[in-house]
Amino acid sequence: MFAFIVSRVLQALPVMLVVAFISFAMFAYVGDPIAIMLGQDFTEAQRATLVRDLGLDQPFFVQFLKFVGNAVQGEFGLSYRLGRPVSDLIIERAPATLELALVAAFLALAIGVPMGVYTGLYRNSWLSRFFLTFSLIGVSLPTFLIGILLILIFAVWLGWLPSFGRGDVTRLGWWSTGLLTWTGLKALILPAITLGLFQMTVIMRLLRAEMLEVLRTDYIKFARARGLTDRAINFGHALKNTLVPVITVAGLQLGAIIAFAIVTETVFQWPGMGLLFIQSVGAADIPVMAAYLMLISAVFVTINLVVDLLYFAVDPRLRIGGGGH
Amino acid sequence: MLAKFFDSDLWYSFTRNPVTIVSAVVALVLILGAVLAPLIAPHNPFDLASLQLMDAFKPPAWDPEGEAIYPLGTDDQGRDMLSAIMYGARVSLLVGISAVLFSTSLGVLVGLTAGYAGGTVDALLMRIADIQLTFPSILVALLIDGVVRAALPREVHNDIALYVVIFAIGISNWPQFARTVRGSTLVERNKEYVQAARIIGISAPKIVYSHVLPNVMGPVLVIATLNLGFAVLAEATLSFLGVGVPPTQPSLGTLIRIGNDFLFSGEWWITIFPGVALVLLVLSVNLLGDWLRDALNPRLR
Amino acid sequence: MAALLEVRNLRVEFPTRRGILTALDDVSFSIAPGEVLGVVGESGAGKSMTGAAIIGLLEPPGRIARGEILLEGRRIDNLPYADMRAIRGRQIGAIFQDPLTTLNPLYSVGRQLVETITTHLPLNPAEARKRAIGWLEQVGIPAAAQRIDAYPHEFSGGMRQRVVIALALCAEPKLIVADEPTTALDVSIQAQVIALLKALARDKGTAMMLVTHDMGVIAETADRVAVMYAGRIAEIGPVREVVRHARHPYSSGLMGSIPPLDRRVDRLAQIDGAMPRLTAIPQGCAYNPRCPKVFDRCRQDRPDLMDAGPTRAACWLYDHV
C-alpha cells in the first residue's frame, strides 16, 4: 500500500516537470518581458540592468532550475498586467474559485448520482424519461449559455438573485467565504448551478450507463437465480459495483469543474482565479498564465492520486496485487 | 451498396425511432442553412454598406415593433439576426468539423502506431495521451490559443486565428481517439488473419491500412459524432471568452458574447437566438451520436 | 411417484424484426424427485433456454408463448414476480457456466452465502454463518472457517465453482438447474466437480437438470437424458439406452460422432449439414434435410415424441399406428 503511494507520487513528478517546462518555455520564448515591463522607451542601460536583475542572461538550464525552485516556494514573479506579485493575486482569488467549485461539485454529485441510479434501475418510468431528456439538454448546453439564461430569468426578469460579484464575504485568516452572509449565499447560487449543471448531467448519464451494464452481468443473474430480494440485488450488489468506476470519473469531473470555472467566472464576473486567467490570456500576461498552469496541474495530479487511492480502498481485487492462485 | 444500407439493422433502428428522425431533420436543416448561407441568407450582415443603423435594435417579427424583413430582429448595428446566425453557424460548423477531423486523424494515426508497434513506442505514446487526459480539453485549447496569441503580433494572429482555434480544439481531443483505436488495434493485431498476413510478408503499413483500420473504424465513428458536439461547444466557449475566432468571422459563440452586453437593457434576442441555434445544433448532433452508439453496440442488439 | 418438475408443451418465442424466432417448440418432459436429467444438444438447440424458462429468468423480449411449467403440481410459469422470487433459490437452484463472472467480485464468499441463507431460511446471522462454513466444508473447500471471508478472486477456478455449488444448494432447493457447470473448468478439475455435484445431489435427494454438450459428463452423471435439436426434443430416455442404442437418427449420429477409446479410427464420423436457423425451421421434422433415413412423411408432418422401445423419439420411423 505504501509502495503504491510512493510509486504513484514518483509517476506524478515527471508530469509536473513537463508542465513546469512548458510554463517556463512560455516565459523564455514568448513575448518580450522587458518590453512589456519597461514600456516603449527605455535605454540600453536600463534594459541591461533589468536583464541582469531578472537573470535573463543566464543559460537556459540555470534559468529553468531557478524557475522550478521559485515555483515550489510559490514565487512566480510579478504580473505583467497588474504589476503585483502573482502569488498575492492567486491567494486573493483562490478562495472564491475553490468555494464555487466545491459547491458546484457537491450539487453535481448530490443530484447526479441519485438521478443516475434511479434511471438505471427504473428504466421505463416516466420520471426516468424526463430525467434523460433533461440530461440530454444539459449536455448540449454550453456552460456560458446556462449562465446567461439563468441571469436573464432570475436577475433581469425576476430580480431575485444578483447577476455578478460575490456579495459580502467574511474573512477567516487568509480565506474569504461567502457562505456566512446572506448576500454571499445569494450570489453563490446562480454561478454554482451554472458550473455544476453540465457535470451533473455527465455524472447522471455515466451512472445510468454503468448501472445498465452491471445489471446485465452474470453475478446479478446469479443473485436473481438465488432468489435474493430486489433491494439486496439493486442496492447491495448492483450499486456497489456501479460506484467503483464512477469514482474515477467523479474525480476527473472535479478537475473539469475547476477548469470550467473560467467560463462561469467570466459570465458572473466572479472574482476568482479563472477570471484572472482569462484576463491574463487576453493580455499576454505570461507570469500569471504560467502560475495558473502549474497550480492547476498540481491540483489535477493530486486529484488523480486521491482517486487511485480510493480505487484501491474500494476494489478488493487490487489489494492483493493481482489474481488468485 | 446503398440498397444494403437501407436493408441494414442500422436504418431499421433509425426509422423506428421518432426522436432520431426529428434530430436528423433538424441537424440537416441547420447544416444546410449554414452551408448555403451565402446563397440563401436574406441579408448579408457583413456588407457594411447595406446596414441601416436606423434599423438597429429591432425586436423579432412577432413583436409589435418588429418588421417582417428581419424575422428574428436586428442587433446594435442593424444586422439581421437570422442572417447573422446562418453565417455564424457556418463558422461554428467549419471549426467543429475541421477540429474533429484533425483530432480523429491524429488520434487514429497515433492509436494504430501504438497498438501495432507495441513495446516502448506504445508505452511512450500512451503515457503522453494519459498525461494530456489528466487535463480538461478546454484548458488545453485555452492554453494553446493563449500561447500562440502571445507569441504572434496581433495582425498576424488575426489572419490565422481560425486555424489556431481549429488546431487548439483538435489537439485537445486526440487522446480519446488514440486510446480507443490502440485498444482495438491490439485486439486485431493478435488475431490470426493479421499473423497470417505477416507471415506471408505483407508490409506492416499495408496490413494496418487494409486489415486493421476497417475493423477499428466503428467505435471511432461513434466517438467522432459525439466529439462534434463537444468541438462546437468548445469553439463557442472560446469565442465567448474572446479567445476564439477573430471578430471578422463571428461564430455563434461570438454572437452570443456580443449580445450579452445588451441583456440588461432588454434586447434579449440578440443573445438568445444565436444561443437557441447553438443548442439545437449540438443537441441534434448529440442525439444522432447517441443513436449511432446504441445501434452499433453489439451487445445491445 | 409424482413428478417434481413437469414441463408441458412449452413454447418460447422471441419477436425479432425478421419474424418470430421460436427458441423452444412444444417441449415436454418431467423430472422425478432426486433424478438427474441430462439435456444435450448442439449450441442453439435450446438447452439453456429451457433452464432459463424454468427458473423464470428469460431475457426479454423472449417470452413463454404457450405451455406450462409445474413444480410439484403447481404452475410456476405464470406466477407474479414476488412469488417466483421466493421459489428461486429455495425450491429451484441454479448453477451457471463461468464461476469467475457468476460471483460478485466485491463481496466475500461468506457474505454471499450468508445473504442467500438468511433470505430463505429463518436463521440469524450467526447461525447462518455457521451453516455457510458447513456448506464450504461439504463442497470440499479446505480450511473453510478461514476461507469464508476471502474474495472470489482469491480462489482457483475449480474452488470457485465449488463455492457456486454451495451457493446454489445452501437454501436447500429440491431441484437444481445446472447450465454447463464444468465447461469453463480445466479437464482435470471437471471430473472432481461433477463427482461432487453428483454426490451432493444424491445425499440431499436433490433433483438436477444438467445441461451440457459434453456427453461424457452425461454418461457419468445422468439417470435419463433428453437430446434437443432446433428447439425440440428429439429423443428422451434412460441414459444407457440413449447412449448405446439411440433410436432417433440425430441422437445416433451424435453418439456416433464421439470418437471411441477402444479402437483406432481414421476418420471422425460427422453429420452433414448444420442445425437450421431458428427463424427458418423446415416443415415437418426439423432434422429432415440431414437425415440419412428420411422419407416423404418426414417432410410433411412434424413428429411428436413416440414410443421407440425403451426410449421415446420424435421420429416417424417409430410410428406404429
PDB file of N, CA, C and O in Angstrom, chain C residues 10 23 28 45 172 203 205-206 221 245 304:
ATOM      1  N   LEU C  10     -44.104 -26.630 -23.827  1.00  0.00           N
ATOM      2  CA  LEU C  10     -43.524 -25.304 -23.640  1.00  0.00           C
ATOM      3  C   LEU C  10     -43.099 -24.698 -24.967  1.00  0.00           C
ATOM      4  O   LEU C  10     -42.434 -25.339 -25.773  1.00  0.00           O
ATOM      5  N   ALA C  23     -37.603 -20.308 -30.067  1.00  0.00           N
ATOM      6  CA  ALA C  23     -36.438 -20.910 -29.448  1.00  0.00           C
ATOM      7  C   ALA C  23     -36.768 -22.299 -28.898  1.00  0.00           C
ATOM      8  O   ALA C  23     -35.941 -23.199 -28.931  1.00  0.00           O
ATOM      9  N   SER C  28     -41.807 -30.976 -23.961  1.00  0.00           N
ATOM     10  CA  SER C  28     -42.437 -31.597 -22.784  1.00  0.00           C
ATOM     11  C   SER C  28     -41.513 -32.639 -22.181  1.00  0.00           C
ATOM     12  O   SER C  28     -40.942 -33.443 -22.901  1.00  0.00           O
ATOM     13  N   ALA C  45     -29.523 -25.237 -29.639  1.00  0.00           N
ATOM     14  CA  ALA C  45     -30.624 -26.185 -29.705  1.00  0.00           C
ATOM     15  C   ALA C  45     -31.721 -25.857 -28.718  1.00  0.00           C
ATOM     16  O   ALA C  45     -32.825 -26.355 -28.827  1.00  0.00           O
ATOM     17  N   GLU C 172     -31.260 -25.125   0.250  1.00  0.00           N
ATOM     18  CA  GLU C 172     -31.854 -26.463   0.229  1.00  0.00           C
ATOM     19  C   GLU C 172     -33.003 -26.614  -0.764  1.00  0.00           C
ATOM     20  O   GLU C 172     -34.127 -26.960  -0.386  1.00  0.00           O
ATOM     21  N   ASP C 203     -27.024 -37.252  -1.929  1.00  0.00           N
ATOM     22  CA  ASP C 203     -27.109 -37.063  -0.483  1.00  0.00           C
ATOM     23  C   ASP C 203     -28.376 -36.359  -0.050  1.00  0.00           C
ATOM     24  O   ASP C 203     -29.080 -36.781   0.861  1.00  0.00           O
ATOM     25  N   GLY C 205     -30.973 -35.726  -1.900  1.00  0.00           N
ATOM     26  CA  GLY C 205     -32.177 -36.054  -2.640  1.00  0.00           C
ATOM     27  C   GLY C 205     -32.604 -34.939  -3.572  1.00  0.00           C
ATOM     28  O   GLY C 205     -33.781 -34.818  -3.921  1.00  0.00           O
ATOM     29  N   THR C 206     -31.656 -34.124  -4.017  1.00  0.00           N
ATOM     30  CA  THR C 206     -31.991 -33.019  -4.915  1.00  0.00           C
ATOM     31  C   THR C 206     -32.032 -33.522  -6.345  1.00  0.00           C
ATOM     32  O   THR C 206     -31.123 -34.204  -6.795  1.00  0.00           O
ATOM     33  N   THR C 221     -23.154 -39.069 -15.079  1.00  0.00           N
ATOM     34  CA  THR C 221     -23.957 -38.478 -14.010  1.00  0.00           C
ATOM     35  C   THR C 221     -25.461 -38.666 -14.143  1.00  0.00           C
ATOM     36  O   THR C 221     -26.151 -38.758 -13.150  1.00  0.00           O
ATOM     37  N   HIS C 245     -27.902 -47.282 -27.617  1.00  0.00           N
ATOM     38  CA  HIS C 245     -28.791 -47.687 -28.709  1.00  0.00           C
ATOM     39  C   HIS C 245     -29.736 -46.548 -29.045  1.00  0.00           C
ATOM     40  O   HIS C 245     -30.949 -46.694 -28.924  1.00  0.00           O
ATOM     41  N   ASP C 304     -44.374 -36.007 -33.051  1.00  0.00           N
ATOM     42  CA  ASP C 304     -44.277 -35.828 -31.604  1.00  0.00           C
ATOM     43  C   ASP C 304     -43.443 -36.965 -31.041  1.00  0.00           C
ATOM     44  O   ASP C 304     -43.136 -37.926 -31.734  1.00  0.00           O
TER      45      ASP C 304
END
